[in-house]
Amino acid sequence: MRTDQRICSVERDGLVFDVLDEGPMDGEPVVLLHGWPERATVWRHVAPILNTAGYRTLAMDRRGFAPGARPKRRRDYRLPVLIEDVAALIDEVGGSAHVVGHDWGAAVAWAVAGHRPERVRTLTAVSVPHPAAMMKAMVKSDQLKKSYYMLLFQLPFLPELVATRRAEWFDVQLLKGGMSREDVARFRREIVEDGALSTSIGCYRAMFLTDPRVLRFRVSAPTTMVWSTKDVALGRWGAEHSGEWVDASFELVVLEGTSHWIPTQEPDVLADAILRRVRG
């Protein structure tokens, strides 16, 4: 494990990913992966709790979000590429780590655990289920209806135009989905004003460029799935069936009455779930 200095950034394929490295340098590393439309700062309430418990946290601005990692092509955001971005960070801290992800960060975390199992000590996936369970949920439940926005994001230019020229309407949709006004304002600062809006959607626009076989993997790491009942984007079916793809201990944690934005709205509960897993 690299304990001689803080990791402020990681380079891969000519791109630079910013990293928030906090907590005791010799603590077990916990990699924190954010979703959309947020950045590494989404872990600002969770990381201190993990740090106090003795863990070193590394929250990375993912591809499309970090100022030095915003390629323009859709194919640069395929899932196998996103996996290697995280693997590069884990290599910087000794080659293995506990991995936690929320939203798109959870989708990537699942994939890292499945395709790079030697790098993942434990997995905590927040909100988003195993990709194969997600695909099944599209036909077994109302998940397809909940995921309509993913199809809208495939359209060129339109999502960006709506988010900027109809900013008030767009922000209201985030508020209706449970995001706080503080975090909507943060979205405006860290995503829109910082120039990351179009590239941050890259992960959605590359969805259909990824071979579906890449999604059908098994996970050997002990895993916790955290899901909330007021999540307007992710239904219960995928969360409940994610354990079918895990060949180790699996726990489903259901947060009653909480929206999709678990890291900022229930940081204490989420941190407890993470600590139970990494200590287990």
XYZ file of C-alpha atoms in Angstrom:
280
model
C 0.000 0.000 0.000
C 1.278 3.454 -0.833
C 1.470 5.262 2.512
C 4.284 7.734 1.865
C 2.119 10.458 0.312
C -1.439 11.408 -0.518
C -2.846 10.443 -3.913
C -4.252 13.619 -5.438
C -4.675 12.228 -8.940
C -4.323 9.114 -11.062
C -3.255 9.048 -14.714
C -4.410 6.517 -17.295
C -4.311 6.630 -21.091
C -3.413 10.310 -21.065
C -6.296 11.227 -18.760
C -6.023 12.602 -15.218
C -8.547 11.641 -12.535
C -8.720 13.816 -9.420
C -8.808 11.947 -6.089
C -9.826 13.001 -2.575
C -7.511 10.934 -0.360
C -8.481 11.210 3.328
C -8.125 9.376 6.612
C -5.186 7.482 8.170
C -2.527 6.729 5.578
C -2.017 3.209 6.878
C -5.741 2.433 7.082
C -7.328 -0.151 4.808
C -8.246 1.626 1.555
C -11.894 2.218 0.674
C -12.485 3.454 -2.886
C -15.623 5.617 -3.219
C -17.264 5.983 -6.650
C -19.906 8.647 -7.283
C -22.862 8.607 -9.657
C -24.654 11.112 -11.883
C -25.037 14.071 -11.620
C -22.537 14.308 -8.778
C -18.793 14.178 -8.194
C -16.441 12.888 -5.527
C -17.730 15.507 -3.084
C -20.928 13.455 -2.715
C -18.984 11.396 -0.150
C -18.243 14.444 2.028
C -20.467 13.192 4.872
C -19.653 9.471 4.594
C -15.861 9.629 4.295
C -15.219 11.309 7.686
C -17.135 8.532 9.447
C -15.051 5.877 7.709
C -11.881 7.856 8.451
C -12.722 8.054 12.160
C -13.186 4.279 12.116
C -9.615 3.899 10.846
C -10.137 3.566 7.102
C -8.420 5.508 4.362
C -10.921 6.757 1.760
C -10.161 7.563 -1.872
C -13.021 9.300 -3.682
C -12.303 9.673 -7.392
C -13.866 12.041 -9.916
C -14.849 9.538 -12.583
C -14.387 9.716 -16.358
C -16.476 12.497 -17.838
C -16.475 14.430 -14.556
C -12.794 15.062 -13.735
C -11.544 18.144 -15.636
C -8.584 16.159 -16.983
C -10.660 13.149 -18.061
C -13.418 14.316 -20.376
C -13.035 12.591 -23.759
C -15.671 13.427 -26.373
C -16.321 10.050 -28.038
C -19.131 7.798 -26.816
C -16.988 4.680 -27.059
C -14.579 6.128 -24.512
C -17.264 5.565 -21.848
C -17.924 1.854 -22.370
C -18.080 -0.197 -19.183
C -14.775 -2.081 -19.755
C -13.023 1.290 -20.002
C -14.614 2.517 -16.775
C -13.484 -0.680 -15.034
C -9.852 -0.009 -15.893
C -10.059 3.579 -14.580
C -10.949 2.252 -11.135
C -8.392 -0.560 -11.353
C -5.713 2.067 -11.969
C -6.623 3.834 -8.717
C -6.702 0.573 -6.766
C -3.249 -0.278 -8.117
C -1.976 2.973 -6.622
C -2.909 1.785 -3.119
C -1.479 -1.699 -3.270
C -3.628 -3.607 -5.729
C -6.751 -4.298 -3.651
C -9.334 -2.245 -1.786
C -12.848 -2.192 -0.433
C -15.025 -0.671 -3.167
C -18.169 1.396 -2.620
C -20.273 2.924 -5.377
C -23.499 4.894 -5.681
C -25.680 5.170 -8.797
C -23.395 4.843 -11.853
C -20.514 4.423 -9.423
C -22.306 1.299 -8.150
C -22.677 -0.075 -11.691
C -18.945 0.358 -12.198
C -18.163 -1.070 -8.750
C -20.163 -4.222 -9.551
C -18.236 -4.602 -12.811
C -14.847 -4.109 -11.160
C -15.740 -6.798 -8.610
C -16.832 -9.148 -11.383
C -14.058 -8.588 -13.908
C -11.156 -7.693 -11.597
C -11.971 -9.820 -8.520
C -8.418 -9.794 -7.201
C -8.671 -6.039 -6.692
C -11.887 -5.997 -4.626
C -11.829 -7.027 -0.952
C -15.496 -6.217 -0.348
C -18.213 -4.503 -2.350
C -20.922 -2.104 -1.192
C -23.311 -1.160 -4.006
C -25.698 1.704 -3.307
C -28.988 2.078 -5.208
C -27.988 0.325 -8.452
C -28.250 -3.487 -8.579
C -26.003 -6.002 -10.328
C -26.140 -5.185 -14.088
C -27.606 -8.586 -14.973
C -30.293 -8.183 -12.300
C -30.971 -4.716 -13.677
C -31.506 -6.133 -17.155
C -33.898 -8.782 -15.840
C -35.735 -6.150 -13.819
C -36.552 -4.355 -17.080
C -38.888 -7.215 -18.043
C -39.802 -8.588 -14.607
C -40.925 -5.308 -13.031
C -41.639 -1.649 -13.761
C -37.918 -0.862 -14.060
C -38.133 -0.057 -17.783
C -40.689 2.638 -17.023
C -38.479 4.060 -14.283
C -35.487 4.100 -16.669
C -37.110 6.214 -19.407
C -34.573 9.004 -18.845
C -31.748 6.687 -19.925
C -33.287 6.559 -23.398
C -33.680 10.338 -23.477
C -29.973 10.692 -22.677
C -29.163 8.858 -25.931
C -30.345 11.895 -27.901
C -27.545 14.262 -28.919
C -27.620 17.803 -27.544
C -31.198 17.694 -26.228
C -30.438 16.806 -22.566
C -27.779 19.519 -22.455
C -30.145 22.081 -23.952
C -32.900 21.233 -21.484
C -30.530 21.335 -18.491
C -29.181 24.760 -19.480
C -31.962 26.617 -21.329
C -34.737 25.205 -19.154
C -32.627 25.106 -16.027
C -35.475 25.855 -13.634
C -37.613 23.006 -15.005
C -34.656 20.606 -14.970
C -33.795 21.483 -11.370
C -37.411 20.921 -10.341
C -37.180 17.383 -11.729
C -34.128 16.739 -9.547
C -35.999 18.115 -6.546
C -38.994 15.893 -7.311
C -36.610 12.946 -7.367
C -35.588 13.734 -3.803
C -32.404 15.753 -4.294
C -31.976 18.600 -1.811
C -31.732 22.229 -2.924
C -28.155 22.288 -1.646
C -27.205 19.385 -3.904
C -29.056 20.827 -6.890
C -26.958 23.968 -6.431
C -23.864 21.767 -6.197
C -24.889 20.090 -9.468
C -25.041 23.520 -11.082
C -21.564 24.433 -9.815
C -19.701 21.144 -10.215
C -21.303 19.791 -13.378
C -22.924 22.557 -15.443
C -20.735 25.571 -14.655
C -17.579 23.438 -14.642
C -18.263 22.227 -18.179
C -18.876 18.571 -17.355
C -22.541 18.284 -18.346
C -22.130 16.738 -21.798
C -19.216 14.435 -20.961
C -20.765 13.309 -17.672
C -23.646 11.824 -19.674
C -21.114 9.761 -21.631
C -21.661 6.702 -19.440
C -25.345 6.668 -20.473
C -24.609 7.266 -24.138
C -22.147 4.367 -24.264
C -24.561 1.883 -22.669
C -25.540 0.268 -25.979
C -21.919 0.088 -27.134
C -21.043 -2.410 -24.403
C -21.310 -6.103 -25.261
C -24.214 -7.473 -23.143
C -22.067 -10.477 -22.247
C -19.894 -8.107 -20.216
C -22.856 -7.638 -17.847
C -23.232 -11.325 -17.004
C -20.520 -11.848 -14.407
C -20.407 -13.379 -10.987
C -19.014 -11.608 -7.921
C -16.758 -13.431 -5.455
C -16.343 -10.540 -3.001
C -18.545 -10.285 0.123
C -21.236 -7.826 -0.934
C -23.787 -5.437 0.549
C -26.568 -3.932 -1.557
C -28.157 -0.752 -0.157
C -31.493 0.325 -1.648
C -34.098 2.901 -0.587
C -37.866 2.698 -0.894
C -38.348 6.256 -2.194
C -35.942 5.796 -5.101
C -37.816 7.000 -8.197
C -35.214 5.596 -10.617
C -34.477 2.109 -9.249
C -37.088 -0.442 -8.262
C -36.964 -3.154 -5.622
C -36.789 -6.183 -7.953
C -33.212 -5.613 -9.076
C -31.986 -5.002 -5.544
C -33.663 -8.148 -4.202
C -32.237 -10.357 -6.969
C -28.678 -9.006 -7.006
C -27.581 -11.629 -4.496
C -28.200 -14.321 -7.115
C -25.014 -13.138 -8.825
C -22.837 -13.160 -5.689
C -20.870 -16.245 -4.653
C -20.009 -14.871 -1.200
C -21.911 -13.455 1.751
C -24.603 -11.019 0.621
C -26.705 -8.548 2.575
C -29.572 -6.389 1.318
C -30.079 -3.222 3.357
C -33.405 -1.464 2.717
C -33.792 2.145 3.839
C -37.441 2.990 4.373
C -38.580 6.433 3.276
C -35.236 7.518 1.819
C -34.821 8.836 -1.719
C -32.187 7.864 -4.287
C -29.612 10.264 -2.836
C -28.465 8.026 0.015
C -24.852 9.268 0.502
C -25.970 12.813 1.323
C -29.314 12.068 2.989
C -28.430 9.032 5.103
C -24.641 9.195 5.512
C -24.627 7.698 9.021
C -26.761 4.712 8.043
C -24.785 4.163 4.852
C -21.458 4.412 6.683
C -22.684 1.817 9.200
C -23.588 -0.551 6.343
C -20.170 -0.035 4.760
C -18.364 -0.613 8.060
C -20.291 -3.809 8.744
C -19.221 -5.095 5.369
C -15.551 -4.102 5.449
C -15.150 -5.410 8.999
C -17.007 -8.623 8.242
